[in-house]
Short mmCIF file of C-alpha atoms and ligand atoms in Angstrom, two decimals:
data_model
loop_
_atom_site.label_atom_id
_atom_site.label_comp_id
_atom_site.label_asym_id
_atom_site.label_seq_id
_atom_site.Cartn_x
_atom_site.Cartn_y
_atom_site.Cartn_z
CA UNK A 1 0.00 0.00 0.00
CA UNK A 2 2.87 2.23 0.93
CA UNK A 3 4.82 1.76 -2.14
CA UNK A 4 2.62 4.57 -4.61
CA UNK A 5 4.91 6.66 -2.01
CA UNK A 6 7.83 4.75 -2.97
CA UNK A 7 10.17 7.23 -4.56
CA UNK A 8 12.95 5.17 -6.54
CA UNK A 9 15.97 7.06 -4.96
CA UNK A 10 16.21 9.54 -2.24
CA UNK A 11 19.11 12.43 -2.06
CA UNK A 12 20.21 14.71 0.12
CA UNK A 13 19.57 18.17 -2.15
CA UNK A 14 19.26 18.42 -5.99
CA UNK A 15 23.38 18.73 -6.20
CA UNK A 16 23.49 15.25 -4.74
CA UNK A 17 22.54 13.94 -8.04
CA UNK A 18 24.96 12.27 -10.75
CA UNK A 19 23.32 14.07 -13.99
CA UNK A 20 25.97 12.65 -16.11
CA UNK A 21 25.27 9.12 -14.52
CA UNK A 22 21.81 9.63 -15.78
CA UNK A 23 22.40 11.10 -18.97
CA UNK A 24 24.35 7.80 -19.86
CA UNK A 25 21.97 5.55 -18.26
CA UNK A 26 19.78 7.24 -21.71
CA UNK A 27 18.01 9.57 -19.22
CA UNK A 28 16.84 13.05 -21.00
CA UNK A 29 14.15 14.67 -19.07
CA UNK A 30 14.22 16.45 -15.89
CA UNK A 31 10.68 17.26 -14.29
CA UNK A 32 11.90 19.93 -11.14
CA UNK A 33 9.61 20.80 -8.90
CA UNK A 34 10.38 24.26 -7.44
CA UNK A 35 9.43 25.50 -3.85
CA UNK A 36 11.94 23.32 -1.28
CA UNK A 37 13.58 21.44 -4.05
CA UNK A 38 15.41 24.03 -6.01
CA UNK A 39 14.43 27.15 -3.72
CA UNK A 40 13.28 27.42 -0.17
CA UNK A 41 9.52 27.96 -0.54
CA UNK A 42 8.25 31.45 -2.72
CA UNK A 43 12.10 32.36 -3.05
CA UNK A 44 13.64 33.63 -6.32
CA UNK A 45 16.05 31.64 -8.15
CA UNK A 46 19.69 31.94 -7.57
CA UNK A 47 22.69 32.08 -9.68
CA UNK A 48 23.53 28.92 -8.70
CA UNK A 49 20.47 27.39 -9.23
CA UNK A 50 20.10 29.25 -12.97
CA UNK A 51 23.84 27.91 -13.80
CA UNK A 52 22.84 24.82 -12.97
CA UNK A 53 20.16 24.84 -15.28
CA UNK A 54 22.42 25.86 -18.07
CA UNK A 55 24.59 23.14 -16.97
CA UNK A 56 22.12 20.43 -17.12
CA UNK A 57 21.23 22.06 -20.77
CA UNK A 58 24.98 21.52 -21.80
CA UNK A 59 24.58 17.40 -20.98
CA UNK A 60 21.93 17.51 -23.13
CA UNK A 61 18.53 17.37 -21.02
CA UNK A 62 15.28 19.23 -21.69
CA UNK A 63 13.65 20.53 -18.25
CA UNK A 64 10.40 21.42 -17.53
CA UNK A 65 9.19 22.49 -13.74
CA UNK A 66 6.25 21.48 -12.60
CA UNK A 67 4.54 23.29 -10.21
CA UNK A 68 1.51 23.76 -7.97
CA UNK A 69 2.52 26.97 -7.45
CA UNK A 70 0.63 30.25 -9.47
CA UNK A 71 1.74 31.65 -12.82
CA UNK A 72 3.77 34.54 -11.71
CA UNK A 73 5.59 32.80 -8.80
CA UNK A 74 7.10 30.14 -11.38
CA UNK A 75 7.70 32.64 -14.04
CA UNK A 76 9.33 34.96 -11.43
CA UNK A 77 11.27 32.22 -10.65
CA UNK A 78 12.01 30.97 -13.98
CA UNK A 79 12.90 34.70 -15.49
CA UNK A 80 16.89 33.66 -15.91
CA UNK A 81 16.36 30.16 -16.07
CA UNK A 82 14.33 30.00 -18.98
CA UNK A 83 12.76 26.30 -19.14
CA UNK A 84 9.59 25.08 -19.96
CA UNK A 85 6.94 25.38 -17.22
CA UNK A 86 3.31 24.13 -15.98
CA UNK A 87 1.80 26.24 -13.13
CA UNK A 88 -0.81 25.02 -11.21
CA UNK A 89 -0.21 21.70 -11.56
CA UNK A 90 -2.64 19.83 -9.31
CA UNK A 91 -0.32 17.55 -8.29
CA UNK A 92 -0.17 14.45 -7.27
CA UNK A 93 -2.66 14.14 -10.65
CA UNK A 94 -1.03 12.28 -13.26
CA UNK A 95 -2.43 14.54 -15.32
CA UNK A 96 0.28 17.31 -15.26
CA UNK A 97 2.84 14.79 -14.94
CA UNK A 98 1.94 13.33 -18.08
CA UNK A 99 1.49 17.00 -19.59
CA UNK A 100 5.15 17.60 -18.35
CA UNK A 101 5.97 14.49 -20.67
CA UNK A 102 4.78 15.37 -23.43
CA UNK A 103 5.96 19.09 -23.48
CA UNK A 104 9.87 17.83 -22.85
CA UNK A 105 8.99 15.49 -25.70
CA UNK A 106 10.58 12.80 -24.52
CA UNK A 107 9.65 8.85 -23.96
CA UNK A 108 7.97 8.26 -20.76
CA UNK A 109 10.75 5.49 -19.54
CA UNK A 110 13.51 8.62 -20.35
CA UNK A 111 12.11 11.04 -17.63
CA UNK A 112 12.96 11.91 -14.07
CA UNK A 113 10.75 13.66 -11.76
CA UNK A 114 12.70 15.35 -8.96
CA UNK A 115 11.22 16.93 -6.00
CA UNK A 116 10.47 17.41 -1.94
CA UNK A 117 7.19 16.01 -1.58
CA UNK A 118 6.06 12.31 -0.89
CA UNK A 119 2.71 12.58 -0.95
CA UNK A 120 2.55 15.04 -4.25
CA UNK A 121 5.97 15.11 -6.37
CA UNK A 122 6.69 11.61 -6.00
CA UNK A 123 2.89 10.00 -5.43
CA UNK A 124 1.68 11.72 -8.69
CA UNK A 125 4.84 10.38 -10.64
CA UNK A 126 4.70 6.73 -9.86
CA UNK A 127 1.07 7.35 -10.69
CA UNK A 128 2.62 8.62 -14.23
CA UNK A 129 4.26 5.58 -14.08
CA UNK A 130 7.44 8.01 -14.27
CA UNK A 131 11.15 7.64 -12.50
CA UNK A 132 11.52 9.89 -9.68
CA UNK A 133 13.82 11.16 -6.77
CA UNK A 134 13.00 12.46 -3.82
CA UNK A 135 15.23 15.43 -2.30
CA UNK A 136 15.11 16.63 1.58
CA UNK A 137 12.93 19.79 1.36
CA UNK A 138 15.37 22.58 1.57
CA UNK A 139 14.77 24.17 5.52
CA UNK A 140 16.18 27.42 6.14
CA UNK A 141 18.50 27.70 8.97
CA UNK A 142 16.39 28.28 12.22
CA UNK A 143 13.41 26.71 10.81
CA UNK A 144 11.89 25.02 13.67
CA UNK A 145 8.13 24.32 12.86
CA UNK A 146 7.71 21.03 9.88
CA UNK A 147 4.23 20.31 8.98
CA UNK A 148 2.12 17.11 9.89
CA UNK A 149 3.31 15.78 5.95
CA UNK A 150 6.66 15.79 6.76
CA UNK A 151 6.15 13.30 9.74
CA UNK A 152 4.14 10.89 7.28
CA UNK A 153 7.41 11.46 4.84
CA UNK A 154 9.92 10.15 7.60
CA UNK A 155 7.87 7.53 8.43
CA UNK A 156 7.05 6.55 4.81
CA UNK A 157 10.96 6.51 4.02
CA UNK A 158 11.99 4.97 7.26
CA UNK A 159 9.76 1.76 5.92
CA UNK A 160 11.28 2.57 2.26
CA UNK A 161 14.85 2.11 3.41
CA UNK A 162 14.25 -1.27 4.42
CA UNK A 163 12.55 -2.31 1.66
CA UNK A 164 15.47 -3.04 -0.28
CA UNK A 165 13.16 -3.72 -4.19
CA UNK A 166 12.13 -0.42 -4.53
CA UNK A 167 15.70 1.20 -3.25
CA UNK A 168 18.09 2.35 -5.75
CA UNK A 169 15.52 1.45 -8.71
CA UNK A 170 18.20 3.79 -10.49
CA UNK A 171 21.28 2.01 -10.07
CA UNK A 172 24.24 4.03 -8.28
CA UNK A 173 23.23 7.76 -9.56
CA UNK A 174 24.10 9.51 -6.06
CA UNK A 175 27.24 11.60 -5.61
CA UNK A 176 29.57 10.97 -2.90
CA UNK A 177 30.75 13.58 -0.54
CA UNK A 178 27.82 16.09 -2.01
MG1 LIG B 1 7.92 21.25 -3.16
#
């Protein structure tokens, strides 16, 4: 029952990820989701998230963020970045997942979904029947107060990690010392 939670790797921040791992694996689409994956919640981009971007470009992936977030907060966001986006996304339905798909233009088995959320980013992807990782939302220093979610999340990942068939469903893609 647990395992439509089940992302099929879990890593530390979106940095923590070996993109050129993937990329040879035949891996060419990124769905991001934005607020505590690439940004702390509402924030603007930074340079080095928007370099990182232009990096993954360089390898040879097509992005696209999905996000449940409103139209101006993802463009705002997006403004130097300059990748596809969906707004609003309604997630976890498979719906914009599958949306996300087809905009990268990409085969279904040759996407990743990346993002913070067990019970939307990564629910809504193996509902897509899609790849995905799941990073530790980003918490600002000081940050005391985690929602009710995040206590399903730990305990949904502490009965992930030993469940050894759906850990590492992407071979050895994490970076060491990240
Ligand atoms: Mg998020």
């Amino acid at each position: 029952m647990l395992k439509e939670f089940y992302p099929y790797e879990y890593a530390r921040n979106v940095f923590a990820i070996d993109y050129k791992k993937l990329a040879q694996m035949g891996y060419t689409g990124l769905i991001f989701d934005v607020d505590n994956t690439l940004v702390h919640h509402g924030d603007d981009s930074t340079p080095k998230v928007d370099s990182f971007f232009a990096w993954l470009h360089k390898l040879g992936f097509k992005t696209i963020l999905l996000s449940d977030n409103e139209k101006s907060r993802v463009e705002r966001f997006n403004k130097n970045i300059r990748t596809q986006y969906i707004c609003d996304a309604g997630k976890p339905d498979p719906k914009g997942f599958l949306k996300a798909v087809e905009l990268l233009g990409e085969p279904k088995d040759k996407v990743v979904c990346i993002g913070d959320q067990i019970v939307t980013d990564i629910k809504g992807a193996n509902n897509a029947g899609l790849a995905s990782i799941l990073v530790h939302f980003i918490r600002l220093p000081g940050e005391k107060h985690i929602g009710k979610r995040r206590y399903i999340e730990y305990f949904v990942m502490w009965t992930w990690k030993h469940r050894r068939k759906y850990r590492h469903r992407l071979g050895d893609i994490l970076r060491s010392g990240k």
